[in-house]
PDB file of C-alpha atoms in Angstrom:
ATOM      1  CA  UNK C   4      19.088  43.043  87.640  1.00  0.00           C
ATOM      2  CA  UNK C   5      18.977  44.600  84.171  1.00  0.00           C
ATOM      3  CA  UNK C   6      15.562  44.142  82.531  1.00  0.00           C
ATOM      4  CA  UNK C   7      12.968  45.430  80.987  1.00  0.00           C
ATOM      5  CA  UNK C   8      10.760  46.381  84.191  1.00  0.00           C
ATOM      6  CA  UNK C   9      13.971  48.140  85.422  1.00  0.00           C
ATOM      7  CA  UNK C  10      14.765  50.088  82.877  1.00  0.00           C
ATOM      8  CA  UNK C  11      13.632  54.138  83.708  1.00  0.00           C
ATOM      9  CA  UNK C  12      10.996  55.570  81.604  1.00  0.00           C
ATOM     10  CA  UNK C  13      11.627  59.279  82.988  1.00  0.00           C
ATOM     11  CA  UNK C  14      12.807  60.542  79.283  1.00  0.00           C
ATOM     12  CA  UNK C  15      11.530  64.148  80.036  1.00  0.00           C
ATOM     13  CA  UNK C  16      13.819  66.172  81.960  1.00  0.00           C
ATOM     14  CA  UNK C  17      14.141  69.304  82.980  1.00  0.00           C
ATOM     15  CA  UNK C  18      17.502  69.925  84.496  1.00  0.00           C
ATOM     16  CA  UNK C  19      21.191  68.967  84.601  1.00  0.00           C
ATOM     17  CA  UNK C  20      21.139  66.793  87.583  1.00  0.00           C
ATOM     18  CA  UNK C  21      18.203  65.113  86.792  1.00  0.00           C
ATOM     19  CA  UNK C  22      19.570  64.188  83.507  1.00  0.00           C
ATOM     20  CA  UNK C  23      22.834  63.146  85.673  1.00  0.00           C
ATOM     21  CA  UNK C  24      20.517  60.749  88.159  1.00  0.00           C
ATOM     22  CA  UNK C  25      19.201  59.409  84.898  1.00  0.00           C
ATOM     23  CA  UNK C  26      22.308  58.765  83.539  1.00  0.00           C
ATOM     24  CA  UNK C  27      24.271  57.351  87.060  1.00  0.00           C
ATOM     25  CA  UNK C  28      20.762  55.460  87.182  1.00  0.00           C
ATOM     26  CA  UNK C  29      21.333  53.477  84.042  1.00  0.00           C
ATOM     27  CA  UNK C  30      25.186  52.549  84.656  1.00  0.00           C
ATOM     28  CA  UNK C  31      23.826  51.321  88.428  1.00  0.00           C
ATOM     29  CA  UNK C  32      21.131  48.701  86.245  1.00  0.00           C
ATOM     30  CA  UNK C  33      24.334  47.331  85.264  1.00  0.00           C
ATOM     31  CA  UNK C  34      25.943  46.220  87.928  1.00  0.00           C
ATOM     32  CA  UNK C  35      23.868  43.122  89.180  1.00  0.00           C
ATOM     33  CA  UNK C  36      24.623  42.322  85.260  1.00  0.00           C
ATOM     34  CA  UNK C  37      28.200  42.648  85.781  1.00  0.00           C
ATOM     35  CA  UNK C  38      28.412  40.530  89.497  1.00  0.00           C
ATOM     36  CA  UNK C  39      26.948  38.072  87.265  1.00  0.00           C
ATOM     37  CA  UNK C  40      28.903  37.854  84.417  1.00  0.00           C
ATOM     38  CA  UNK C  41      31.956  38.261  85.893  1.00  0.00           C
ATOM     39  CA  UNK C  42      30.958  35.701  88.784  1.00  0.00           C
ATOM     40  CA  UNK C  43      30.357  33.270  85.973  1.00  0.00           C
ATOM     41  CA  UNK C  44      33.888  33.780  84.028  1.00  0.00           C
ATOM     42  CA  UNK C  45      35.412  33.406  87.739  1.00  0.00           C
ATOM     43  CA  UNK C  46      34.073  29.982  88.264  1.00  0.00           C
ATOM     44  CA  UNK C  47      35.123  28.574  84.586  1.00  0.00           C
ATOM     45  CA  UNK C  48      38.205  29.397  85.345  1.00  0.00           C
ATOM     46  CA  UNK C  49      38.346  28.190  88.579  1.00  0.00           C
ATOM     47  CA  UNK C  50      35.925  25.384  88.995  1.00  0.00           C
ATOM     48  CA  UNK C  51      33.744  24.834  85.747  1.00  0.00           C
ATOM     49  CA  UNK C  52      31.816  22.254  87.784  1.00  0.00           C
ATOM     50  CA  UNK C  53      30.514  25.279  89.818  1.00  0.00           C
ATOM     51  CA  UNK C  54      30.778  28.393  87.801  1.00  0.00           C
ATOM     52  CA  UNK C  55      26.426  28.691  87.914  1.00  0.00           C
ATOM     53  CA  UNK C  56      27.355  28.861  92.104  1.00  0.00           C
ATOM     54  CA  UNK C  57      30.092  30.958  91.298  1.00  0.00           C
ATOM     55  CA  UNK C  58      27.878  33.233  89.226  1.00  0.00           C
ATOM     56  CA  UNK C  59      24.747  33.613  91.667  1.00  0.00           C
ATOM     57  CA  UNK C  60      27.443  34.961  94.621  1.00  0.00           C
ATOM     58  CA  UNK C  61      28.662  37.579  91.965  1.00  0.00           C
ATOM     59  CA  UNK C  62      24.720  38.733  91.514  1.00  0.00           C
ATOM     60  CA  UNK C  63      24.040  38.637  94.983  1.00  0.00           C
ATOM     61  CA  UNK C  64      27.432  40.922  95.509  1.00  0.00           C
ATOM     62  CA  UNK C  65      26.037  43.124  92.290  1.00  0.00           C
ATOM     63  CA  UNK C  66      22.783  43.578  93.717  1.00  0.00           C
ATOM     64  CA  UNK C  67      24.005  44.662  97.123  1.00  0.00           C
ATOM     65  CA  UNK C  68      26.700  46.902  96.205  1.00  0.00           C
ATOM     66  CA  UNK C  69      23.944  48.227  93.370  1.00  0.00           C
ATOM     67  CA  UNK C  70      21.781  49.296  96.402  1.00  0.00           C
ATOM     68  CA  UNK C  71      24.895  50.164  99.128  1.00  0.00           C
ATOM     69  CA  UNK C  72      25.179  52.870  96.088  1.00  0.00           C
ATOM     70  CA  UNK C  73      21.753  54.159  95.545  1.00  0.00           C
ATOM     71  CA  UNK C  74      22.042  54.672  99.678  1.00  0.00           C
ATOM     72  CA  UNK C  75      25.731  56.497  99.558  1.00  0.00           C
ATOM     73  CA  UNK C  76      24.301  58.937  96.834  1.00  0.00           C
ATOM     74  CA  UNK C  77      21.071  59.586  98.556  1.00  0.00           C
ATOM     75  CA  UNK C  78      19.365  58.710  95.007  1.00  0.00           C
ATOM     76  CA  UNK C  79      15.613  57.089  95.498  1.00  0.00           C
ATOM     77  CA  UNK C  80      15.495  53.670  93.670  1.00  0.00           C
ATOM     78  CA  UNK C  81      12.337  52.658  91.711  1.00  0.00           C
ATOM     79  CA  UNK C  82      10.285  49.872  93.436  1.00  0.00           C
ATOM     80  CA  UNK C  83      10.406  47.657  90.620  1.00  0.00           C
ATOM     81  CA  UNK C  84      14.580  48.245  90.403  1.00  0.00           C
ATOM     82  CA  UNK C  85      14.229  47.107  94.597  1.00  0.00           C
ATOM     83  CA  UNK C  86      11.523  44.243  93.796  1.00  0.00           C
ATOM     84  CA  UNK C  87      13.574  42.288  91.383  1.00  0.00           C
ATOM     85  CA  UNK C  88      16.668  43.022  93.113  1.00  0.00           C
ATOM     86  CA  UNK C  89      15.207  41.409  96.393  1.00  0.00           C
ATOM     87  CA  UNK C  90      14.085  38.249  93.539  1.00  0.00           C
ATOM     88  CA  UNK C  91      17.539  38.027  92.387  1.00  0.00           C
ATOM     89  CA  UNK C  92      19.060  38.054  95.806  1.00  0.00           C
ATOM     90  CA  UNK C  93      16.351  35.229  97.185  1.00  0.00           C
ATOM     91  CA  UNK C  94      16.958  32.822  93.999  1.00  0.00           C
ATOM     92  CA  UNK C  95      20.980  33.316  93.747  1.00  0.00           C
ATOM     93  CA  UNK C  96      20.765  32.673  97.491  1.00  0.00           C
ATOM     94  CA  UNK C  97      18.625  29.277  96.925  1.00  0.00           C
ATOM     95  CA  UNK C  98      20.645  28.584  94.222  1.00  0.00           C
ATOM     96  CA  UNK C  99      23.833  28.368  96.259  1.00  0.00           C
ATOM     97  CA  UNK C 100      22.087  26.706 100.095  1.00  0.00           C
ATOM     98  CA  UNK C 101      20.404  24.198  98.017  1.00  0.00           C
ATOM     99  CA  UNK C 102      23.105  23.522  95.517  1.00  0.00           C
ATOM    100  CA  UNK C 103      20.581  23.678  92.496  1.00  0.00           C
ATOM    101  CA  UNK C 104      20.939  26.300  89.600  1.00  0.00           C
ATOM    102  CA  UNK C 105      17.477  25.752  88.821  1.00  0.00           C
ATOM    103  CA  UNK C 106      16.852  28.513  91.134  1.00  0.00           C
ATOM    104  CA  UNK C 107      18.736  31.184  89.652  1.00  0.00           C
ATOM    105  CA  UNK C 108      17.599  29.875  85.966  1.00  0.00           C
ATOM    106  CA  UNK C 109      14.233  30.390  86.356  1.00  0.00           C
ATOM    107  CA  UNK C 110      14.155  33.982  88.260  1.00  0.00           C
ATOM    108  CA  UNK C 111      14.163  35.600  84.644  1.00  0.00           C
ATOM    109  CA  UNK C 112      10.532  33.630  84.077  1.00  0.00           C
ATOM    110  CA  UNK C 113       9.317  34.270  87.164  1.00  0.00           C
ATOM    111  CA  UNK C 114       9.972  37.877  87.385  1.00  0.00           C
ATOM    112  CA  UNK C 115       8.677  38.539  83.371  1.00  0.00           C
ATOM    113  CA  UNK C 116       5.248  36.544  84.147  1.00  0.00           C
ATOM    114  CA  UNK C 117       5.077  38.546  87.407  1.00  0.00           C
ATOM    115  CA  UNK C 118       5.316  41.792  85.992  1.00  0.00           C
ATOM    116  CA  UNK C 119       3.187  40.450  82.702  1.00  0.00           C
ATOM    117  CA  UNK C 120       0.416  39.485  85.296  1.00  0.00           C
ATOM    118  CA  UNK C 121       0.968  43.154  87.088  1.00  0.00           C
ATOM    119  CA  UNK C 122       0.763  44.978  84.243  1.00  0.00           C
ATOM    120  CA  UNK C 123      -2.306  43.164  82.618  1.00  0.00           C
ATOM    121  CA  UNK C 124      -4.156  42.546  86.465  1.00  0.00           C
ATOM    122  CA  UNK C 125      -3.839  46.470  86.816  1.00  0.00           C
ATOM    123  CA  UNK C 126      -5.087  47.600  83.563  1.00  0.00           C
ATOM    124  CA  UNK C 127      -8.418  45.108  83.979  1.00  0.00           C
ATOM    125  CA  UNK C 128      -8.774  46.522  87.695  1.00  0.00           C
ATOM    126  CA  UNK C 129      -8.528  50.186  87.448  1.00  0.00           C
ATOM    127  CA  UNK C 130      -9.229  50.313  83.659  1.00  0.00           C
ATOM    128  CA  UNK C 131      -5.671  52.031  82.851  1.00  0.00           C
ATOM    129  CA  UNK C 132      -2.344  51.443  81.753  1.00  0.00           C
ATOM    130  CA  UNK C 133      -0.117  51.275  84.490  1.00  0.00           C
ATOM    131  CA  UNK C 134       2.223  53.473  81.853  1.00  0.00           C
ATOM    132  CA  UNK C 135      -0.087  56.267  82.561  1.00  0.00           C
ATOM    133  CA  UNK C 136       0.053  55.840  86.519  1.00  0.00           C
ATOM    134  CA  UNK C 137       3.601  56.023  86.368  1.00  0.00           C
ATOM    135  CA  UNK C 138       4.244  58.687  83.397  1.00  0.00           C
ATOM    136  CA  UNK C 139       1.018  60.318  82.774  1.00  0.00           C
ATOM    137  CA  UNK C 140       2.341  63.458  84.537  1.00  0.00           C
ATOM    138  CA  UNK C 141       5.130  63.905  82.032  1.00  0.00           C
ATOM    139  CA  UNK C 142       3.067  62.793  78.637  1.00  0.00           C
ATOM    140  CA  UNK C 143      -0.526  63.116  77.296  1.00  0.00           C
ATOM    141  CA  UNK C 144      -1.701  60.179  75.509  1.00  0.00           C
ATOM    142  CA  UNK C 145      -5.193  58.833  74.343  1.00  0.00           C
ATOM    143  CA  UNK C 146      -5.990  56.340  76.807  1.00  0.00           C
ATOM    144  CA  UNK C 147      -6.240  53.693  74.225  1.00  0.00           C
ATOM    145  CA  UNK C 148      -2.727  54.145  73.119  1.00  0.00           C
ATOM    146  CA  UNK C 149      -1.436  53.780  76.436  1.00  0.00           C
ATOM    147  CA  UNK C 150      -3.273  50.509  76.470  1.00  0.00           C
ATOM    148  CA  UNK C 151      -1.175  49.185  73.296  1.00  0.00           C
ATOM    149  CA  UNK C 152       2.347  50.354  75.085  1.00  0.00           C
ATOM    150  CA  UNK C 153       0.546  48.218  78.282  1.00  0.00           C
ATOM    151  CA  UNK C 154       0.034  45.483  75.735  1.00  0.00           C
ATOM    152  CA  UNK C 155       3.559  45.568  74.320  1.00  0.00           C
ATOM    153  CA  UNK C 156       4.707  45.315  77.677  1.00  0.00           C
ATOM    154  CA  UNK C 157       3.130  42.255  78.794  1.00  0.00           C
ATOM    155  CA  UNK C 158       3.272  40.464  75.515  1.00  0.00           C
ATOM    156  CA  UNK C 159       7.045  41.041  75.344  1.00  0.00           C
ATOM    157  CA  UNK C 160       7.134  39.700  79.002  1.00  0.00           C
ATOM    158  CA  UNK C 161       5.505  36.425  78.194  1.00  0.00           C
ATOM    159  CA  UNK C 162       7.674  35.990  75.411  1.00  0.00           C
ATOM    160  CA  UNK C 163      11.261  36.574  77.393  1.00  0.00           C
ATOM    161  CA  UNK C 164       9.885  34.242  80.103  1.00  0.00           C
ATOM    162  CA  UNK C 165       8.631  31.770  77.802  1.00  0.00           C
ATOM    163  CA  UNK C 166      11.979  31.650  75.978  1.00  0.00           C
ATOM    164  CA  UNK C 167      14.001  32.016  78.919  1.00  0.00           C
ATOM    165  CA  UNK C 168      12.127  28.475  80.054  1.00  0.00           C
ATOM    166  CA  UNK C 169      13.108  26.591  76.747  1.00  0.00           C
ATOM    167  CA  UNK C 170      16.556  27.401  77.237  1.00  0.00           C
ATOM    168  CA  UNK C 171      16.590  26.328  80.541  1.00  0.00           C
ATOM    169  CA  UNK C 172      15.255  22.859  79.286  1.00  0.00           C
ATOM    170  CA  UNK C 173      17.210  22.975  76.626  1.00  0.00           C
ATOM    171  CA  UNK C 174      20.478  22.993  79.425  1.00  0.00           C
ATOM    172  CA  UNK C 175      18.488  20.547  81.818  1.00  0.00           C
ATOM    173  CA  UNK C 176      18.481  17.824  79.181  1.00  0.00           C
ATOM    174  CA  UNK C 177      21.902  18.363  77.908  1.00  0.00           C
ATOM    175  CA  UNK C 178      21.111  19.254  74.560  1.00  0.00           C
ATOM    176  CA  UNK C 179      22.837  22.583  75.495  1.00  0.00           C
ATOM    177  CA  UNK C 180      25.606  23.918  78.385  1.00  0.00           C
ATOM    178  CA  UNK C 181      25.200  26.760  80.562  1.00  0.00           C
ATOM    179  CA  UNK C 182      27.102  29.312  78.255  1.00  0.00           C
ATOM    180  CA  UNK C 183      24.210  29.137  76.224  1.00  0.00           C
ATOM    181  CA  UNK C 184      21.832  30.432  79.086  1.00  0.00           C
ATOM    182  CA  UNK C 185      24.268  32.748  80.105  1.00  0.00           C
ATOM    183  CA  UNK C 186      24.798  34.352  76.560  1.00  0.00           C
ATOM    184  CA  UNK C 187      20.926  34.281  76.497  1.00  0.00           C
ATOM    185  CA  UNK C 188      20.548  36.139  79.646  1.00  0.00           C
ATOM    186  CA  UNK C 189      23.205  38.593  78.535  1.00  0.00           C
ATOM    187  CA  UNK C 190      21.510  39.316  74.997  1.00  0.00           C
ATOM    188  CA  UNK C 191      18.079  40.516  77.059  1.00  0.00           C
ATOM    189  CA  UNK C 192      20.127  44.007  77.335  1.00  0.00           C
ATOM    190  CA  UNK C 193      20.084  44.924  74.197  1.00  0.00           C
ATOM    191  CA  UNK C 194      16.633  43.285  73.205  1.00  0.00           C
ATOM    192  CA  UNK C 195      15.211  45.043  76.079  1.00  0.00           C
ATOM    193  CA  UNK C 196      17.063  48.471  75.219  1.00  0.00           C
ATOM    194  CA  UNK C 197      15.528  48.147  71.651  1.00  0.00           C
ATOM    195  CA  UNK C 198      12.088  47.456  73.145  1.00  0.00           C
ATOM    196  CA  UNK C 199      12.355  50.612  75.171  1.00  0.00           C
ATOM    197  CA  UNK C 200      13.554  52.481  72.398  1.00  0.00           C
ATOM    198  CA  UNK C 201      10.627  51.046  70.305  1.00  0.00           C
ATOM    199  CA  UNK C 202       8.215  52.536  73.229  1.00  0.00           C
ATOM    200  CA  UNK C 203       9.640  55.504  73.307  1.00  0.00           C
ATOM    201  CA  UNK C 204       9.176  56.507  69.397  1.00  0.00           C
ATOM    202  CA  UNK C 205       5.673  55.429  69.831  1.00  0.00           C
ATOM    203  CA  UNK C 206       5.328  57.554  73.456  1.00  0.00           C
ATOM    204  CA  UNK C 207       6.838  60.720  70.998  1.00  0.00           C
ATOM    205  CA  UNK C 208       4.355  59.741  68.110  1.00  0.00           C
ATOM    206  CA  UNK C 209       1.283  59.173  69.982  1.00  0.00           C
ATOM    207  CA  UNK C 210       1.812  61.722  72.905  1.00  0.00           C
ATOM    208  CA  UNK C 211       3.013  65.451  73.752  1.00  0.00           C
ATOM    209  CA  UNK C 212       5.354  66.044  76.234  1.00  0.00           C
ATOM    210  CA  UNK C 213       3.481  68.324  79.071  1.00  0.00           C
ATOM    211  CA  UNK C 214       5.841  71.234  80.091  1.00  0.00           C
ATOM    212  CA  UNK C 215       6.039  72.239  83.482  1.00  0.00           C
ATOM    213  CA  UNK C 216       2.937  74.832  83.775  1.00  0.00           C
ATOM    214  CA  UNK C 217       0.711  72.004  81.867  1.00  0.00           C
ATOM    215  CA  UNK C 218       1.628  69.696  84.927  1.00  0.00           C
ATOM    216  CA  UNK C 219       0.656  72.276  87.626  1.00  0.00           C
ATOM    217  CA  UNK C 220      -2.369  73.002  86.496  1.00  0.00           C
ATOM    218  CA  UNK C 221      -3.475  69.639  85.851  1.00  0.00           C
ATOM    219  CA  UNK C 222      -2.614  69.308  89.745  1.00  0.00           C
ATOM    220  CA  UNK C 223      -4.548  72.272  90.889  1.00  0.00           C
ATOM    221  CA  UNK C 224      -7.479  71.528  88.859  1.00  0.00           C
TER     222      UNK C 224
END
């Protein structure tokens, strides 16, 4: 599903259909989004009692069609894109065998204080941004700048789990209903599309965009 560790990062590109697997990349992020959402609607119309059930079978169908497409079109998925899909999948599916939303409420915690542990575990290991593992090739950035876009990361990770857990308390006490947590869950798109934009002005600021002969030399060297 839709998030932040999902979201492509490949902003440099050097031809048309790259820019179209880009593009066709993006639209697929959605559609775990959409099995959700319109699972959810399904279920308060039909049985309001069950519309979180009725929601985690329209992210399971999402995620599966999202990946029965990425197949069809031959198009290589990201691992993280394949990681949280496989989350989604596991917690919808507990959600609906064990009859407890729980399950499905707490994936977006889970998955944020995974990658926030990731990202800050990797960086104290190999002493590097795991930005500049998976970009370096396409920007050149001071390695201590890379470290503050590694920072950003797992700060804003800590913050969408942390959040996504008081809502979910919020709901479990009956203070507040489920369309709260669902309307929550739905504004992380465009807070997460205005992070990445954020981390992309600073990538532009801070860096330089290494053209195709920069990259093969830096290879052959």
């Amino acid at each position: 599903m839709l998030s932040v560790a999902t979201l492509p990062y490949n902003i440099a590109f050097s031809s048309k259909k790259q820019l179209q697997d880009i593009i066709m990349h993006a639209l697929l992020e959605f559609l775990p989004l959409i099995g959700f959402g319109g699972g959810y609607l399904i279920g308060k119309a039909v049985n309001p009692d069950a519309a979180m059930y009725y929601l985690s079978y329209g992210a399971i169908i999402g995620t599966l069609l999202q990946f029965a497409i990425y197949r069809l079109r031959k198009q290589k998925m990201q691992k993280m894109t394949v990681i949280t899909g496989y989350i989604f999948i596991l917690f919808a599916a507990l959600t609906i065998i064990l009859q407890n939303d729980l399950f499905v409420k707490l994936k977006p915690t889970v998955v944020s204080w995974a990658f926030a542990l990731f990202f800050i575990g990797y960086a104290v290991i190999k002493k590097q941004s795991i930005l500049e593992l998976m970009i370096g090739e396409q920007f050149t950035m001071p390695p201590a700048n890379w470290m503050v876009l590694n920072h950003a990361w797992v700060i804003f990770n800590v913050i969408v789990g942390l959040v996504n857990l008081i809502v979910v308390w919020q709901v479990a006490e009956g203070l507040w209903d489920n369309d709260i947590w669902v309307g929550f869950k739905a504004a992380l798109v465009p807070v997460s599309l205005v992070f990445i934009v954020g981390q992309t002005i600073y990538l532009f600021k801070k860096g330089t965009i290494n053209d195709d002969n920069s990259v093969k030399n830096q290879r052959k060297m």
